[in-house]
Amino acid sequence: MALTATILGPAGPRVTDWERDFFRDADPLGFILFSRNVDTPDQLRGLTADLRDVVGRDAPILIDQEGGRVQRMRSPHWREYLPALDQLARARDPMRAQWVRSRLIAAELHDVGIDVNCAPLADLVEDATHPILRNRLYGSDIDTVVQAARVCADAFVSGGVLPVLKHIPGYGRAAVDSHKALPTVTAPRAELIARDFAPFQALNDIAMGMTAHIVCADIDPVRPATTSPAVMQVIRDDIGFDGLIMTDDLSMQALSGTIAERAAASIAAGCDIVLHCNGDADEMRAVVMASGDMTPAAHARADRALAQRKPPETIDIPALEAELNALTA
């Protein structure tokens, strides 16, 4: 099956007639949802079912449901969660709280047909970490971050939801918001390997990952990781990540060039899949054309990842809610 090397975001809470035709022809690997796509649980179940019906298969459907500021599904229909860094600092048993929180998130996602969550984050908190990122992270020391990320990923999988490890090879040193500008890291390569890349190396068995739009100047002084063959080689060889790699959102202003140029450069650098999130019809057309079909290697990685989807294990949701409240009171 010749799927295009894309994950696309529909424009609104329902699939439009134009999207139905376009998605059927484009046949992206999957879809990603944002707040604009979310209204009620019944609406969301209908949307995820319709998206899969359009492409005629059990396509993965992604969302960013970290908790805190980055939470697309919110009250009154879904729980509100503390930012991860705040919860880990507050909880009496931080790792148990991390598991319970992540398992509850997975239950909410699986209930509405979403089976991939863009988390955990393995970036390290640094003095310079931009405020837009800081409290989304898990800590400043490698062991804590690895443990918290592993707990999160395991809880997702037990809930029938696949994790996406981000932001490879490390975004914690970013002093600017990559949604608006391109961060540059000047630390020597050896220092990056020893610190920034280390959590990702420890978690390199997670089946899906997302790039960071960040320049590692000692590896490639010009191109961000997403479009840098040199950094992508580091991710594959030094970090040892052989999972499915998707870009962060191509629409972010850290990247330069047209949307088609961004897509083509990402695939040429070694990304398996490009992620286009804003739902703009003209941009989606350009991205699909520029990305082309998934390579055999990308297909194999996607198949390995999606084979890990499984029915959720049974849990007592009220009991877990009460436990999380008690742990973070």
mmCIF file of C-alpha atoms in Angstrom, residues 115-296:
data_model
loop_
_atom_site.group_PDB
_atom_site.id
_atom_site.type_symbol
_atom_site.label_atom_id
_atom_site.label_comp_id
_atom_site.label_asym_id
_atom_site.label_seq_id
_atom_site.Cartn_x
_atom_site.Cartn_y
_atom_site.Cartn_z
ATOM 1 C CA ASP A 115 -4.548 5.844 19.654
ATOM 2 C CA VAL A 116 -1.315 7.876 19.567
ATOM 3 C CA ASN A 117 -0.285 10.594 22.024
ATOM 4 C CA CYS A 118 2.614 12.957 21.300
ATOM 5 C CA ALA A 119 4.386 12.376 24.611
ATOM 6 C CA PRO A 120 6.537 11.684 26.624
ATOM 7 C CA LEU A 121 9.073 14.512 26.506
ATOM 8 C CA ALA A 122 12.697 13.604 27.212
ATOM 9 C CA ASP A 123 14.117 17.131 26.899
ATOM 10 C CA LEU A 124 16.040 18.308 29.962
ATOM 11 C CA VAL A 125 15.249 21.454 31.931
ATOM 12 C CA GLU A 126 18.139 23.919 31.613
ATOM 13 C CA ASP A 127 18.703 27.429 32.974
ATOM 14 C CA ALA A 128 17.970 28.781 29.496
ATOM 15 C CA THR A 129 14.895 26.647 28.739
ATOM 16 C CA HIS A 130 12.188 28.868 27.261
ATOM 17 C CA PRO A 131 9.116 29.299 29.516
ATOM 18 C CA ILE A 132 6.875 27.954 26.752
ATOM 19 C CA LEU A 133 8.570 24.581 27.236
ATOM 20 C CA ARG A 134 9.882 24.488 30.805
ATOM 21 C CA ASN A 135 6.939 23.221 32.843
ATOM 22 C CA ARG A 136 6.029 20.681 30.167
ATOM 23 C CA LEU A 137 9.253 18.817 31.000
ATOM 24 C CA TYR A 138 10.029 16.272 33.711
ATOM 25 C CA GLY A 139 13.232 17.531 35.286
ATOM 26 C CA SER A 140 16.831 18.578 34.909
ATOM 27 C CA ASP A 141 18.659 15.327 35.642
ATOM 28 C CA ILE A 142 18.905 12.478 33.178
ATOM 29 C CA ASP A 143 17.800 9.659 35.490
ATOM 30 C CA THR A 144 14.617 11.431 36.591
ATOM 31 C CA VAL A 145 13.653 12.338 33.042
ATOM 32 C CA VAL A 146 14.279 8.836 31.727
ATOM 33 C CA GLN A 147 12.280 7.258 34.550
ATOM 34 C CA ALA A 148 9.358 9.666 34.158
ATOM 35 C CA ALA A 149 9.305 9.277 30.384
ATOM 36 C CA ARG A 150 9.422 5.496 30.632
ATOM 37 C CA VAL A 151 6.582 5.436 33.156
ATOM 38 C CA CYS A 152 4.522 7.694 30.889
ATOM 39 C CA ALA A 153 5.154 5.582 27.785
ATOM 40 C CA ASP A 154 4.368 2.327 29.585
ATOM 41 C CA ALA A 155 1.109 3.730 30.968
ATOM 42 C CA PHE A 156 0.035 4.848 27.503
ATOM 43 C CA VAL A 157 0.711 1.428 25.986
ATOM 44 C CA SER A 158 -1.210 -0.301 28.774
ATOM 45 C CA GLY A 159 -4.112 1.994 27.904
ATOM 46 C CA GLY A 160 -4.119 1.148 24.207
ATOM 47 C CA VAL A 161 -2.306 4.325 23.138
ATOM 48 C CA LEU A 162 1.113 4.540 21.487
ATOM 49 C CA PRO A 163 3.639 7.103 22.776
ATOM 50 C CA VAL A 164 5.687 9.489 20.620
ATOM 51 C CA LEU A 165 9.064 10.384 22.132
ATOM 52 C CA LYS A 166 9.920 14.051 21.711
ATOM 53 C CA HIS A 167 11.762 16.256 20.890
ATOM 54 C CA ILE A 168 14.672 14.292 19.399
ATOM 55 C CA PRO A 169 17.635 14.960 19.775
ATOM 56 C CA GLY A 170 16.814 17.407 22.618
ATOM 57 C CA TYR A 171 15.099 20.781 22.876
ATOM 58 C CA GLY A 172 15.823 21.764 26.488
ATOM 59 C CA ARG A 173 18.559 24.287 25.639
ATOM 60 C CA ALA A 174 16.190 26.253 23.395
ATOM 61 C CA ALA A 175 16.045 29.834 24.646
ATOM 62 C CA VAL A 176 13.459 30.865 22.048
ATOM 63 C CA ASP A 177 10.075 29.384 21.129
ATOM 64 C CA SER A 178 10.458 27.336 17.942
ATOM 65 C CA HIS A 179 6.834 28.095 17.061
ATOM 66 C CA LYS A 180 8.090 31.622 16.367
ATOM 67 C CA ALA A 181 11.854 31.461 15.722
ATOM 68 C CA LEU A 182 14.708 29.011 15.212
ATOM 69 C CA PRO A 183 16.641 28.092 18.385
ATOM 70 C CA THR A 184 20.388 27.495 18.092
ATOM 71 C CA VAL A 185 22.483 25.455 20.522
ATOM 72 C CA THR A 186 26.217 26.130 20.573
ATOM 73 C CA ALA A 187 27.288 23.453 23.064
ATOM 74 C CA PRO A 188 29.999 21.099 21.795
ATOM 75 C CA ARG A 189 28.911 17.803 20.270
ATOM 76 C CA ALA A 190 30.525 15.804 23.084
ATOM 77 C CA GLU A 191 28.535 17.739 25.667
ATOM 78 C CA LEU A 192 25.297 17.202 23.734
ATOM 79 C CA ILE A 193 25.971 13.469 23.504
ATOM 80 C CA ALA A 194 26.725 13.218 27.219
ATOM 81 C CA ARG A 195 23.709 15.223 28.383
ATOM 82 C CA ASP A 196 21.048 16.299 25.873
ATOM 83 C CA PHE A 197 21.056 13.129 23.796
ATOM 84 C CA ALA A 198 21.422 10.719 26.727
ATOM 85 C CA PRO A 199 17.726 10.469 27.709
ATOM 86 C CA PHE A 200 16.769 9.718 24.116
ATOM 87 C CA GLN A 201 19.435 7.035 23.886
ATOM 88 C CA ALA A 202 18.046 5.414 27.044
ATOM 89 C CA LEU A 203 14.538 5.510 25.543
ATOM 90 C CA ASN A 204 15.473 4.592 21.976
ATOM 91 C CA ASP A 205 13.247 1.491 21.985
ATOM 92 C CA ILE A 206 10.081 3.637 21.926
ATOM 93 C CA ALA A 207 8.599 2.960 18.512
ATOM 94 C CA MET A 208 7.770 6.521 17.414
ATOM 95 C CA GLY A 209 9.624 9.801 17.813
ATOM 96 C CA MET A 210 9.333 13.472 16.871
ATOM 97 C CA THR A 211 12.137 15.817 15.860
ATOM 98 C CA ALA A 212 13.127 19.124 17.412
ATOM 99 C CA HIS A 213 13.288 22.226 15.226
ATOM 100 C CA ILE A 214 16.626 23.251 16.716
ATOM 101 C CA VAL A 215 20.120 23.879 15.312
ATOM 102 C CA CYS A 216 22.916 21.872 16.924
ATOM 103 C CA ALA A 217 25.666 24.154 15.648
ATOM 104 C CA ASP A 218 28.591 21.819 16.324
ATOM 105 C CA ILE A 219 26.926 19.149 14.153
ATOM 106 C CA ASP A 220 25.214 21.281 11.498
ATOM 107 C CA PRO A 221 25.630 25.057 11.886
ATOM 108 C CA VAL A 222 22.815 25.938 9.482
ATOM 109 C CA ARG A 223 19.992 23.416 9.351
ATOM 110 C CA PRO A 224 17.690 22.449 12.231
ATOM 111 C CA ALA A 225 17.589 18.796 13.213
ATOM 112 C CA THR A 226 14.397 18.207 11.226
ATOM 113 C CA THR A 227 16.055 19.060 7.905
ATOM 114 C CA SER A 228 19.675 18.167 8.740
ATOM 115 C CA PRO A 229 21.089 14.912 7.325
ATOM 116 C CA ALA A 230 24.000 15.205 9.780
ATOM 117 C CA VAL A 231 21.746 15.449 12.841
ATOM 118 C CA MET A 232 19.448 12.716 11.542
ATOM 119 C CA GLN A 233 22.504 10.469 11.237
ATOM 120 C CA VAL A 234 23.344 11.242 14.870
ATOM 121 C CA ILE A 235 19.788 10.303 15.852
ATOM 122 C CA ARG A 236 20.001 6.982 14.024
ATOM 123 C CA ASP A 237 23.634 6.069 14.804
ATOM 124 C CA ASP A 238 24.685 7.767 18.071
ATOM 125 C CA ILE A 239 21.313 7.873 19.816
ATOM 126 C CA GLY A 240 20.386 4.549 18.234
ATOM 127 C CA PHE A 241 16.778 5.461 17.523
ATOM 128 C CA ASP A 242 15.398 3.120 14.851
ATOM 129 C CA GLY A 243 11.738 3.934 15.375
ATOM 130 C CA LEU A 244 9.436 5.893 13.090
ATOM 131 C CA ILE A 245 10.598 9.522 13.066
ATOM 132 C CA MET A 246 8.107 12.253 12.292
ATOM 133 C CA THR A 247 8.853 15.945 12.072
ATOM 134 C CA ASP A 248 7.475 18.438 14.503
ATOM 135 C CA ASP A 249 4.841 20.594 12.818
ATOM 136 C CA LEU A 250 6.101 21.929 9.485
ATOM 137 C CA SER A 251 4.075 25.125 9.989
ATOM 138 C CA MET A 252 6.239 26.317 12.875
ATOM 139 C CA GLN A 253 8.258 29.418 12.096
ATOM 140 C CA ALA A 254 11.554 27.834 13.136
ATOM 141 C CA LEU A 255 11.665 26.345 9.638
ATOM 142 C CA SER A 256 12.419 28.409 6.552
ATOM 143 C CA GLY A 257 11.313 28.088 2.937
ATOM 144 C CA THR A 258 7.923 27.238 1.514
ATOM 145 C CA ILE A 259 5.881 24.514 3.105
ATOM 146 C CA ALA A 260 6.741 22.234 0.180
ATOM 147 C CA GLU A 261 10.463 22.970 0.571
ATOM 148 C CA ARG A 262 10.240 22.183 4.282
ATOM 149 C CA ALA A 263 8.552 18.862 3.577
ATOM 150 C CA ALA A 264 11.012 17.848 0.870
ATOM 151 C CA ALA A 265 14.023 18.831 3.005
ATOM 152 C CA SER A 266 12.709 16.820 5.963
ATOM 153 C CA ILE A 267 12.288 13.662 3.905
ATOM 154 C CA ALA A 268 15.676 14.185 2.231
ATOM 155 C CA ALA A 269 17.319 14.558 5.655
ATOM 156 C CA GLY A 270 15.994 11.199 6.788
ATOM 157 C CA CYS A 271 12.634 11.819 8.483
ATOM 158 C CA ASP A 272 10.141 9.044 7.770
ATOM 159 C CA ILE A 273 7.006 11.183 8.025
ATOM 160 C CA VAL A 274 6.208 14.891 7.866
ATOM 161 C CA LEU A 275 3.646 16.347 10.220
ATOM 162 C CA HIS A 276 1.403 19.124 8.889
ATOM 163 C CA CYS A 277 -0.997 20.416 11.473
ATOM 164 C CA ASN A 278 -2.867 23.610 10.563
ATOM 165 C CA GLY A 279 -5.499 22.133 8.228
ATOM 166 C CA ASP A 280 -4.836 24.625 5.412
ATOM 167 C CA ALA A 281 -5.971 23.021 2.156
ATOM 168 C CA ASP A 282 -3.392 24.581 -0.150
ATOM 169 C CA GLU A 283 -0.559 23.757 2.223
ATOM 170 C CA MET A 284 -1.722 20.166 2.586
ATOM 171 C CA ARG A 285 -1.745 19.727 -1.185
ATOM 172 C CA ALA A 286 1.802 21.054 -1.388
ATOM 173 C CA VAL A 287 3.020 18.898 1.502
ATOM 174 C CA VAL A 288 1.587 15.702 0.037
ATOM 175 C CA MET A 289 3.174 16.405 -3.353
ATOM 176 C CA ALA A 290 6.563 17.268 -1.853
ATOM 177 C CA SER A 291 6.674 14.394 0.644
ATOM 178 C CA GLY A 292 5.914 11.588 -1.779
ATOM 179 C CA ASP A 293 5.252 8.015 -0.767
ATOM 180 C CA MET A 294 6.665 6.416 2.354
ATOM 181 C CA THR A 295 9.910 4.551 1.759
ATOM 182 C CA PRO A 296 10.095 0.808 2.415
#
